[in-house]
């Protein structure tokens, strides 16, 4: 079996979970399939780094072990990457440290990034890749709060602010923090198969994989939370009862407001109309059932408040550009063979 080396870059101000999340995934895969991964960490000078939360991480070695910008590899380096001194997967985490990148790190990435078989970033690690010119002409994502910054400062990058991760050839970028776990699980599944990825996911008590095109925010996070308690309760009710009567009249009665007053207040406090919010909740509910269950489309359509498969099909085409059956085919992993 080919052993894949995963090299994680460390720097002061790195987000600790951007590092430890993917590392735990790859380490879990190595436990499940010995000899599958070799994980190494490195900083510019090999010194310990302080994360944004105050933790100290001690790297395995220095990036000089792989050669400085344009320079030879250090024969005494402790990274143990082999004669070629190039990792299979080069992972660049994010964090506040990416706001003021060391030019030496950017130059190292520019020279050595293309040598990796697979280039991966978590959160604002995409900013480091972009600064090194490694995202030019590619589609990429990052933490939702920094998508505008990435697009403004690097116009050659096609920034997609919605997905939790994006794969463009050998380059994979992910959104904020925990999405690095999702991307790492997807890479393990690609390398070693679904069974191993599922074993790791179960050990970490996470979903096997959220589809890469899943929005960074759920409907409840994307919309504003209403200030007034009756409206907040209605928001929660919609989420928990997508199959119920969620007309404006019914929701207004639950909030003890007139339909006209309710509709105006709901939009003013959440940023969306009641009808739009209900539509988004129902699509999200149906997506999750399609991804996570073997229920039939007719059953899911009723459970999600559509009544008929055709109504759900129209809603999916409008919101996602794909019918439910095709969505399930793309994003629900095939069952493992026994």
C-alpha positions as YAML, in Angstrom:
chain: A
units: angstrom
residues:
- id: 1
  name: UNK
  ca: [0.00, 0.00, 0.00]
- id: 2
  name: UNK
  ca: [1.18, 3.51, -0.79]
- id: 3
  name: UNK
  ca: [1.78, 5.58, 2.33]
- id: 4
  name: UNK
  ca: [0.62, 9.17, 1.90]
- id: 5
  name: UNK
  ca: [2.46, 11.88, 3.80]
- id: 6
  name: UNK
  ca: [0.33, 14.71, 5.14]
- id: 7
  name: UNK
  ca: [2.34, 17.84, 5.93]
- id: 8
  name: UNK
  ca: [0.59, 20.52, 8.01]
- id: 9
  name: UNK
  ca: [2.04, 24.03, 8.04]
- id: 10
  name: UNK
  ca: [2.14, 25.78, 11.43]
- id: 11
  name: UNK
  ca: [2.51, 29.48, 12.18]
- id: 12
  name: UNK
  ca: [1.75, 31.85, 15.05]
- id: 13
  name: UNK
  ca: [-1.93, 32.70, 15.21]
- id: 14
  name: UNK
  ca: [-3.06, 29.47, 13.56]
- id: 15
  name: UNK
  ca: [-6.56, 28.24, 14.45]
- id: 16
  name: UNK
  ca: [-5.99, 25.12, 16.55]
- id: 17
  name: UNK
  ca: [-9.06, 23.25, 15.28]
- id: 18
  name: UNK
  ca: [-8.01, 23.90, 11.68]
- id: 19
  name: UNK
  ca: [-4.97, 21.78, 12.53]
- id: 20
  name: UNK
  ca: [-6.28, 19.19, 14.97]
- id: 21
  name: UNK
  ca: [-9.56, 18.46, 13.16]
- id: 22
  name: UNK
  ca: [-8.03, 17.18, 9.91]
- id: 23
  name: UNK
  ca: [-5.07, 15.65, 11.78]
- id: 24
  name: UNK
  ca: [-7.44, 13.55, 13.91]
- id: 25
  name: UNK
  ca: [-9.18, 12.35, 10.75]
- id: 26
  name: UNK
  ca: [-5.94, 11.28, 9.05]
- id: 27
  name: UNK
  ca: [-4.60, 9.80, 12.30]
- id: 28
  name: UNK
  ca: [-7.83, 7.83, 12.70]
- id: 29
  name: UNK
  ca: [-7.45, 6.51, 9.17]
- id: 30
  name: UNK
  ca: [-3.87, 5.46, 9.92]
- id: 31
  name: UNK
  ca: [-5.13, 3.57, 12.98]
- id: 32
  name: UNK
  ca: [-7.81, 1.87, 10.91]
- id: 33
  name: UNK
  ca: [-5.47, 1.11, 8.01]
- id: 34
  name: UNK
  ca: [-1.86, 1.01, 9.29]
- id: 35
  name: UNK
  ca: [0.64, 2.39, 6.81]
- id: 36
  name: UNK
  ca: [-1.89, 4.58, 5.03]
- id: 37
  name: UNK
  ca: [-0.81, 8.01, 6.29]
- id: 38
  name: UNK
  ca: [2.25, 9.62, 7.81]
- id: 39
  name: UNK
  ca: [1.47, 12.96, 9.45]
- id: 40
  name: UNK
  ca: [4.08, 15.67, 9.91]
- id: 41
  name: UNK
  ca: [3.91, 19.29, 11.03]
- id: 42
  name: UNK
  ca: [6.40, 22.06, 10.29]
- id: 43
  name: UNK
  ca: [6.93, 25.75, 10.93]
- id: 44
  name: UNK
  ca: [9.30, 28.10, 9.17]
- id: 45
  name: UNK
  ca: [12.07, 27.80, 11.74]
- id: 46
  name: UNK
  ca: [10.93, 24.68, 13.56]
- id: 47
  name: UNK
  ca: [10.03, 26.62, 16.70]
- id: 48
  name: UNK
  ca: [6.78, 26.04, 18.63]
- id: 49
  name: UNK
  ca: [3.85, 28.21, 17.56]
- id: 50
  name: UNK
  ca: [1.10, 29.78, 19.62]
- id: 51
  name: UNK
  ca: [-2.43, 29.26, 18.31]
- id: 52
  name: UNK
  ca: [-5.14, 31.92, 18.29]
- id: 53
  name: UNK
  ca: [-6.66, 30.31, 21.39]
- id: 54
  name: UNK
  ca: [-3.36, 30.35, 23.29]
- id: 55
  name: UNK
  ca: [-2.36, 26.72, 22.87]
- id: 56
  name: UNK
  ca: [1.23, 25.90, 21.97]
- id: 57
  name: UNK
  ca: [1.91, 23.45, 19.14]
- id: 58
  name: UNK
  ca: [5.34, 21.90, 18.73]
- id: 59
  name: UNK
  ca: [6.15, 21.07, 15.08]
- id: 60
  name: UNK
  ca: [8.03, 17.98, 13.96]
- id: 61
  name: UNK
  ca: [10.57, 20.10, 12.16]
- id: 62
  name: UNK
  ca: [11.38, 23.08, 10.01]
- id: 63
  name: UNK
  ca: [10.32, 23.85, 6.48]
- id: 64
  name: UNK
  ca: [14.00, 24.11, 5.69]
- id: 65
  name: UNK
  ca: [13.96, 20.30, 5.81]
- id: 66
  name: UNK
  ca: [12.13, 20.54, 2.50]
- id: 67
  name: UNK
  ca: [14.36, 23.27, 1.17]
- id: 68
  name: UNK
  ca: [13.93, 26.99, 1.51]
- id: 69
  name: UNK
  ca: [12.57, 29.05, -1.37]
- id: 70
  name: UNK
  ca: [14.64, 27.74, -4.23]
- id: 71
  name: UNK
  ca: [17.20, 26.21, -1.88]
- id: 72
  name: UNK
  ca: [18.27, 22.62, -1.17]
- id: 73
  name: UNK
  ca: [16.70, 20.32, 1.36]
- id: 74
  name: UNK
  ca: [18.20, 20.14, 4.81]
- id: 75
  name: UNK
  ca: [19.73, 16.64, 5.20]
- id: 76
  name: UNK
  ca: [19.32, 16.89, 8.97]
- id: 77
  name: UNK
  ca: [15.65, 17.77, 8.81]
- id: 78
  name: UNK
  ca: [13.37, 15.73, 11.05]
- id: 79
  name: UNK
  ca: [10.32, 15.56, 8.82]
- id: 80
  name: UNK
  ca: [11.12, 12.17, 7.32]
- id: 81
  name: UNK
  ca: [9.36, 12.78, 4.03]
- id: 82
  name: UNK
  ca: [11.74, 10.65, 2.02]
- id: 83
  name: UNK
  ca: [14.26, 11.49, -0.64]
- id: 84
  name: UNK
  ca: [11.88, 13.58, -2.70]
- id: 85
  name: UNK
  ca: [11.04, 15.74, 0.33]
- id: 86
  name: UNK
  ca: [7.59, 16.47, -1.06]
- id: 87
  name: UNK
  ca: [4.37, 15.55, 0.75]
- id: 88
  name: UNK
  ca: [1.41, 13.87, -0.85]
- id: 89
  name: UNK
  ca: [-1.00, 16.26, 0.89]
- id: 90
  name: UNK
  ca: [0.09, 19.74, 1.92]
- id: 91
  name: UNK
  ca: [-2.41, 21.23, 4.36]
- id: 92
  name: UNK
  ca: [-2.51, 24.95, 5.12]
- id: 93
  name: UNK
  ca: [-4.73, 25.85, 8.10]
- id: 94
  name: UNK
  ca: [-6.20, 29.28, 8.77]
- id: 95
  name: UNK
  ca: [-6.43, 31.62, 11.71]
- id: 96
  name: UNK
  ca: [-5.66, 35.20, 12.60]
- id: 97
  name: UNK
  ca: [-2.06, 34.57, 11.58]
- id: 98
  name: UNK
  ca: [-3.11, 34.67, 7.92]
- id: 99
  name: UNK
  ca: [-3.92, 38.38, 8.26]
- id: 100
  name: UNK
  ca: [-0.22, 39.24, 8.34]
- id: 101
  name: UNK
  ca: [1.56, 36.44, 6.55]
- id: 102
  name: UNK
  ca: [5.31, 36.08, 6.81]
- id: 103
  name: UNK
  ca: [6.63, 36.71, 3.27]
- id: 104
  name: UNK
  ca: [8.97, 33.74, 3.72]
- id: 105
  name: UNK
  ca: [6.00, 31.43, 4.24]
- id: 106
  name: UNK
  ca: [4.25, 32.79, 1.15]
- id: 107
  name: UNK
  ca: [7.42, 32.30, -0.91]
- id: 108
  name: UNK
  ca: [7.86, 28.77, 0.44]
- id: 109
  name: UNK
  ca: [4.31, 27.95, -0.60]
- id: 110
  name: UNK
  ca: [4.85, 29.47, -4.04]
- id: 111
  name: UNK
  ca: [7.88, 27.25, -4.65]
- id: 112
  name: UNK
  ca: [6.86, 24.04, -2.89]
- id: 113
  name: UNK
  ca: [3.07, 24.06, -3.06]
- id: 114
  name: UNK
  ca: [2.93, 22.81, -6.67]
- id: 115
  name: UNK
  ca: [5.17, 19.87, -5.74]
- id: 116
  name: UNK
  ca: [2.49, 18.32, -3.51]
- id: 117
  name: UNK
  ca: [0.11, 15.84, -5.09]
- id: 118
  name: UNK
  ca: [-2.75, 17.47, -3.23]
- id: 119
  name: UNK
  ca: [-2.96, 21.02, -1.89]
- id: 120
  name: UNK
  ca: [-5.51, 21.60, 0.87]
- id: 121
  name: UNK
  ca: [-6.56, 24.63, 2.90]
- id: 122
  name: UNK
  ca: [-8.86, 25.03, 5.88]
- id: 123
  name: UNK
  ca: [-10.68, 28.27, 6.61]
- id: 124
  name: UNK
  ca: [-8.49, 31.32, 5.86]
- id: 125
  name: UNK
  ca: [-5.61, 29.08, 4.83]
- id: 126
  name: UNK
  ca: [-7.03, 29.82, 1.37]
- id: 127
  name: UNK
  ca: [-5.71, 33.37, 1.76]
- id: 128
  name: UNK
  ca: [-2.19, 32.00, 2.12]
- id: 129
  name: UNK
  ca: [-2.61, 29.84, -0.97]
- id: 130
  name: UNK
  ca: [-3.98, 32.79, -2.90]
- id: 131
  name: UNK
  ca: [-1.11, 35.03, -1.78]
- id: 132
  name: UNK
  ca: [1.28, 32.44, -3.22]
- id: 133
  name: UNK
  ca: [-0.62, 32.46, -6.53]
- id: 134
  name: UNK
  ca: [-1.76, 28.86, -6.08]
- id: 135
  name: UNK
  ca: [-5.48, 29.61, -6.48]
- id: 136
  name: UNK
  ca: [-5.26, 31.75, -9.61]
- id: 137
  name: UNK
  ca: [-7.78, 30.55, -12.18]
- id: 138
  name: UNK
  ca: [-9.34, 28.13, -9.71]
- id: 139
  name: UNK
  ca: [-12.63, 27.96, -7.86]
- id: 140
  name: UNK
  ca: [-12.19, 28.16, -4.09]
- id: 141
  name: UNK
  ca: [-13.93, 28.94, -0.83]
- id: 142
  name: UNK
  ca: [-13.00, 30.11, 2.66]
- id: 143
  name: UNK
  ca: [-14.71, 31.13, 5.89]
- id: 144
  name: UNK
  ca: [-17.85, 33.08, 5.01]
- id: 145
  name: UNK
  ca: [-16.57, 36.20, 6.82]
- id: 146
  name: UNK
  ca: [-13.49, 36.38, 4.55]
- id: 147
  name: UNK
  ca: [-14.93, 35.50, 1.15]
- id: 148
  name: UNK
  ca: [-15.26, 39.15, 0.15]
- id: 149
  name: UNK
  ca: [-11.68, 39.83, 1.24]
- id: 150
  name: UNK
  ca: [-10.37, 36.87, -0.73]
- id: 151
  name: UNK
  ca: [-12.30, 37.93, -3.85]
- id: 152
  name: UNK
  ca: [-11.24, 41.58, -3.55]
- id: 153
  name: UNK
  ca: [-7.55, 40.97, -2.92]
- id: 154
  name: UNK
  ca: [-7.21, 38.11, -5.41]
- id: 155
  name: UNK
  ca: [-9.46, 38.76, -8.42]
- id: 156
  name: UNK
  ca: [-7.91, 35.85, -10.34]
- id: 157
  name: UNK
  ca: [-9.57, 33.46, -7.87]
- id: 158
  name: UNK
  ca: [-13.18, 32.38, -8.46]
- id: 159
  name: UNK
  ca: [-14.52, 32.62, -4.90]
- id: 160
  name: UNK
  ca: [-17.64, 30.63, -4.07]
- id: 161
  name: UNK
  ca: [-18.91, 31.75, -0.64]
- id: 162
  name: UNK
  ca: [-21.56, 29.07, -0.20]
- id: 163
  name: UNK
  ca: [-20.08, 25.52, -0.06]
- id: 164
  name: UNK
  ca: [-18.35, 24.00, 2.94]
- id: 165
  name: UNK
  ca: [-15.57, 22.82, 0.65]
- id: 166
  name: UNK
  ca: [-14.57, 23.05, -3.00]
- id: 167
  name: UNK
  ca: [-12.40, 20.70, -5.03]
- id: 168
  name: UNK
  ca: [-10.72, 22.07, -8.14]
- id: 169
  name: UNK
  ca: [-8.30, 19.51, -9.55]
- id: 170
  name: UNK
  ca: [-5.49, 18.85, -7.05]
- id: 171
  name: UNK
  ca: [-6.50, 21.86, -4.94]
- id: 172
  name: UNK
  ca: [-9.17, 21.63, -2.22]
- id: 173
  name: UNK
  ca: [-10.29, 24.54, -0.06]
- id: 174
  name: UNK
  ca: [-12.74, 24.44, 2.83]
- id: 175
  name: UNK
  ca: [-14.81, 26.92, 4.76]
- id: 176
  name: UNK
  ca: [-14.59, 27.77, 8.43]
- id: 177
  name: UNK
  ca: [-12.99, 25.61, 11.09]
- id: 178
  name: UNK
  ca: [-14.99, 22.34, 11.40]
- id: 179
  name: UNK
  ca: [-15.45, 22.09, 7.63]
- id: 180
  name: UNK
  ca: [-11.82, 20.94, 7.58]
- id: 181
  name: UNK
  ca: [-13.03, 17.72, 9.19]
- id: 182
  name: UNK
  ca: [-15.60, 17.26, 6.42]
- id: 183
  name: UNK
  ca: [-12.98, 17.81, 3.75]
- id: 184
  name: UNK
  ca: [-10.49, 15.47, 5.43]
- id: 185
  name: UNK
  ca: [-13.14, 12.74, 5.65]
- id: 186
  name: UNK
  ca: [-13.89, 13.19, 1.96]
- id: 187
  name: UNK
  ca: [-10.17, 12.84, 1.17]
- id: 188
  name: UNK
  ca: [-9.89, 9.69, 3.30]
- id: 189
  name: UNK
  ca: [-12.90, 8.24, 1.50]
- id: 190
  name: UNK
  ca: [-11.23, 9.07, -1.82]
- id: 191
  name: UNK
  ca: [-7.95, 7.44, -0.73]
- id: 192
  name: UNK
  ca: [-9.13, 4.44, 1.28]
- id: 193
  name: UNK
  ca: [-12.83, 3.97, 0.57]
- id: 194
  name: UNK
  ca: [-16.08, 4.70, 2.34]
- id: 195
  name: UNK
  ca: [-15.74, 1.94, 4.92]
- id: 196
  name: UNK
  ca: [-12.56, 3.46, 6.38]
- id: 197
  name: UNK
  ca: [-13.99, 6.98, 6.29]
- id: 198
  name: UNK
  ca: [-17.10, 5.76, 8.08]
- id: 199
  name: UNK
  ca: [-14.98, 4.05, 10.74]
- id: 200
  name: UNK
  ca: [-13.15, 7.32, 11.38]
- id: 201
  name: UNK
  ca: [-16.36, 9.35, 11.42]
- id: 202
  name: UNK
  ca: [-17.96, 7.02, 13.94]
- id: 203
  name: UNK
  ca: [-14.91, 7.24, 16.18]
- id: 204
  name: UNK
  ca: [-15.02, 11.05, 16.06]
- id: 205
  name: UNK
  ca: [-18.84, 11.01, 16.48]
- id: 206
  name: UNK
  ca: [-19.42, 13.10, 13.36]
- id: 207
  name: UNK
  ca: [-21.35, 12.59, 10.16]
- id: 208
  name: UNK
  ca: [-19.42, 10.62, 7.56]
- id: 209
  name: UNK
  ca: [-19.55, 13.49, 5.14]
- id: 210
  name: UNK
  ca: [-21.53, 16.62, 4.53]
- id: 211
  name: UNK
  ca: [-21.75, 17.15, 0.77]
- id: 212
  name: UNK
  ca: [-19.19, 19.69, -0.37]
- id: 213
  name: UNK
  ca: [-21.84, 21.91, -1.90]
- id: 214
  name: UNK
  ca: [-23.84, 22.05, 1.31]
- id: 215
  name: UNK
  ca: [-24.24, 25.64, 2.44]
- id: 216
  name: UNK
  ca: [-21.91, 26.94, 5.13]
- id: 217
  name: UNK
  ca: [-24.98, 27.98, 7.11]
- id: 218
  name: UNK
  ca: [-28.16, 26.11, 7.89]
- id: 219
  name: UNK
  ca: [-31.34, 28.11, 7.32]
- id: 220
  name: UNK
  ca: [-31.54, 28.86, 11.03]
- id: 221
  name: UNK
  ca: [-28.00, 30.29, 11.09]
- id: 222
  name: UNK
  ca: [-28.27, 32.14, 7.79]
- id: 223
  name: UNK
  ca: [-31.42, 34.00, 8.82]
- id: 224
  name: UNK
  ca: [-31.39, 36.51, 11.63]
- id: 225
  name: UNK
  ca: [-32.95, 35.43, 14.90]
- id: 226
  name: UNK
  ca: [-36.05, 37.43, 15.69]
- id: 227
  name: UNK
  ca: [-35.78, 39.74, 18.70]
- id: 228
  name: UNK
  ca: [-39.30, 39.18, 19.99]
- id: 229
  name: UNK
  ca: [-40.01, 35.90, 21.73]
- id: 230
  name: UNK
  ca: [-43.25, 35.04, 19.85]
- id: 231
  name: UNK
  ca: [-41.44, 35.36, 16.53]
- id: 232
  name: UNK
  ca: [-38.46, 33.32, 17.78]
- id: 233
  name: UNK
  ca: [-40.88, 30.62, 18.88]
- id: 234
  name: UNK
  ca: [-42.46, 30.62, 15.43]
- id: 235
  name: UNK
  ca: [-39.02, 30.21, 13.83]
- id: 236
  name: UNK
  ca: [-38.37, 27.20, 16.04]
- id: 237
  name: UNK
  ca: [-41.82, 25.78, 15.31]
- id: 238
  name: UNK
  ca: [-41.23, 25.98, 11.57]
- id: 239
  name: UNK
  ca: [-37.93, 24.11, 11.93]
- id: 240
  name: UNK
  ca: [-39.44, 21.36, 14.06]
- id: 241
  name: UNK
  ca: [-42.71, 20.96, 12.12]
- id: 242
  name: UNK
  ca: [-41.99, 21.36, 8.38]
- id: 243
  name: UNK
  ca: [-44.97, 19.17, 7.44]
- id: 244
  name: UNK
  ca: [-47.53, 21.26, 9.34]
- id: 245
  name: UNK
  ca: [-49.67, 24.10, 8.03]
- id: 246
  name: UNK
  ca: [-47.10, 26.88, 7.77]
- id: 247
  name: UNK
  ca: [-49.22, 29.44, 5.99]
- id: 248
  name: UNK
  ca: [-48.95, 33.06, 7.08]
- id: 249
  name: UNK
  ca: [-52.39, 32.85, 8.69]
- id: 250
  name: UNK
  ca: [-51.45, 29.76, 10.73]
- id: 251
  name: UNK
  ca: [-48.10, 31.19, 11.80]
- id: 252
  name: UNK
  ca: [-49.64, 34.55, 12.66]
- id: 253
  name: UNK
  ca: [-52.20, 32.83, 14.87]
- id: 254
  name: UNK
  ca: [-49.39, 31.02, 16.67]
- id: 255
  name: UNK
  ca: [-47.66, 34.37, 17.30]
- id: 256
  name: UNK
  ca: [-50.97, 35.97, 18.35]
- id: 257
  name: UNK
  ca: [-50.62, 38.65, 15.68]
- id: 258
  name: UNK
  ca: [-52.66, 39.65, 12.68]
- id: 259
  name: UNK
  ca: [-51.40, 38.08, 9.44]
- id: 260
  name: UNK
  ca: [-50.36, 41.48, 8.04]
- id: 261
  name: UNK
  ca: [-48.57, 42.53, 11.22]
- id: 262
  name: UNK
  ca: [-46.91, 39.14, 11.54]
- id: 263
  name: UNK
  ca: [-45.60, 39.11, 7.95]
- id: 264
  name: UNK
  ca: [-44.14, 42.61, 8.30]
- id: 265
  name: UNK
  ca: [-42.58, 41.94, 11.72]
- id: 266
  name: UNK
  ca: [-41.15, 38.57, 10.68]
- id: 267
  name: UNK
  ca: [-39.41, 40.01, 7.61]
- id: 268
  name: UNK
  ca: [-38.16, 43.05, 9.54]
- id: 269
  name: UNK
  ca: [-36.59, 40.90, 12.27]
- id: 270
  name: UNK
  ca: [-35.28, 37.92, 10.28]
- id: 271
  name: UNK
  ca: [-34.46, 39.49, 6.92]
- id: 272
  name: UNK
  ca: [-36.70, 37.11, 4.92]
- id: 273
  name: UNK
  ca: [-40.42, 36.75, 4.36]
- id: 274
  name: UNK
  ca: [-42.28, 33.97, 6.21]
- id: 275
  name: UNK
  ca: [-42.92, 32.16, 2.93]
- id: 276
  name: UNK
  ca: [-39.26, 32.28, 1.92]
- id: 277
  name: UNK
  ca: [-38.16, 31.05, 5.34]
- id: 278
  name: UNK
  ca: [-40.59, 28.13, 5.17]
- id: 279
  name: UNK
  ca: [-39.38, 27.26, 1.67]
- id: 280
  name: UNK
  ca: [-35.76, 27.19, 2.83]
- id: 281
  name: UNK
  ca: [-36.52, 25.07, 5.90]
- id: 282
  name: UNK
  ca: [-38.46, 22.52, 3.86]
- id: 283
  name: UNK
  ca: [-35.74, 22.19, 1.22]
- id: 284
  name: UNK
  ca: [-33.09, 21.76, 3.92]
- id: 285
  name: UNK
  ca: [-35.20, 19.16, 5.75]
- id: 286
  name: UNK
  ca: [-35.76, 17.20, 2.54]
- id: 287
  name: UNK
  ca: [-32.06, 17.37, 1.64]
- id: 288
  name: UNK
  ca: [-31.09, 15.87, 4.97]
- id: 289
  name: UNK
  ca: [-33.57, 13.04, 4.60]
- id: 290
  name: UNK
  ca: [-32.32, 12.32, 1.10]
- id: 291
  name: UNK
  ca: [-28.71, 12.28, 2.33]
- id: 292
  name: UNK
  ca: [-29.18, 10.35, 5.56]
- id: 293
  name: UNK
  ca: [-32.09, 7.94, 5.07]
- id: 294
  name: UNK
  ca: [-33.31, 5.37, 2.61]
- id: 295
  name: UNK
  ca: [-36.87, 6.73, 2.69]
- id: 296
  name: UNK
  ca: [-38.67, 7.04, -0.62]
- id: 297
  name: UNK
  ca: [-39.17, 10.37, -2.36]
- id: 298
  name: UNK
  ca: [-42.93, 10.26, -1.76]
- id: 299
  name: UNK
  ca: [-42.45, 9.69, 1.97]
- id: 300
  name: UNK
  ca: [-39.85, 12.46, 2.19]
- id: 301
  name: UNK
  ca: [-42.06, 14.88, 0.30]
- id: 302
  name: UNK
  ca: [-44.86, 14.38, 2.84]
- id: 303
  name: UNK
  ca: [-42.48, 14.61, 5.82]
- id: 304
  name: UNK
  ca: [-41.06, 17.86, 4.48]
- id: 305
  name: UNK
  ca: [-44.40, 19.53, 3.91]
- id: 306
  name: UNK
  ca: [-44.67, 19.27, 0.13]
- id: 307
  name: UNK
  ca: [-47.54, 16.83, -0.05]
- id: 308
  name: UNK
  ca: [-46.51, 15.37, -3.39]
- id: 309
  name: UNK
  ca: [-43.21, 14.37, -5.03]
- id: 310
  name: UNK
  ca: [-43.92, 16.76, -7.89]
- id: 311
  name: UNK
  ca: [-44.18, 19.72, -5.50]
- id: 312
  name: UNK
  ca: [-40.86, 18.76, -3.93]
- id: 313
  name: UNK
  ca: [-39.32, 18.30, -7.36]
- id: 314
  name: UNK
  ca: [-40.32, 21.84, -8.36]
- id: 315
  name: UNK
  ca: [-38.93, 23.23, -5.11]
- id: 316
  name: UNK
  ca: [-35.60, 21.43, -5.62]
- id: 317
  name: UNK
  ca: [-35.28, 22.60, -9.21]
- id: 318
  name: UNK
  ca: [-35.94, 26.18, -8.13]
- id: 319
  name: UNK
  ca: [-33.59, 26.14, -5.12]
- id: 320
  name: UNK
  ca: [-30.85, 23.73, -6.20]
- id: 321
  name: UNK
  ca: [-31.19, 23.30, -9.93]
- id: 322
  name: UNK
  ca: [-31.49, 19.53, -9.62]
- id: 323
  name: UNK
  ca: [-34.40, 17.12, -8.92]
- id: 324
  name: UNK
  ca: [-34.50, 15.13, -5.64]
- id: 325
  name: UNK
  ca: [-33.56, 11.80, -7.22]
- id: 326
  name: UNK
  ca: [-30.45, 13.28, -8.84]
- id: 327
  name: UNK
  ca: [-29.54, 15.09, -5.63]
- id: 328
  name: UNK
  ca: [-29.66, 11.80, -3.72]
- id: 329
  name: UNK
  ca: [-27.60, 10.04, -6.38]
- id: 330
  name: UNK
  ca: [-24.86, 12.65, -6.11]
- id: 331
  name: UNK
  ca: [-24.71, 13.24, -2.40]
- id: 332
  name: UNK
  ca: [-25.80, 10.14, -0.54]
- id: 333
  name: UNK
  ca: [-22.84, 7.73, -0.32]
- id: 334
  name: UNK
  ca: [-23.50, 4.20, -1.51]
- id: 335
  name: UNK
  ca: [-23.88, 1.65, 1.30]
- id: 336
  name: UNK
  ca: [-20.76, -0.28, 2.20]
- id: 337
  name: UNK
  ca: [-20.59, -3.86, 0.97]
- id: 338
  name: UNK
  ca: [-20.58, -6.51, 3.64]
...
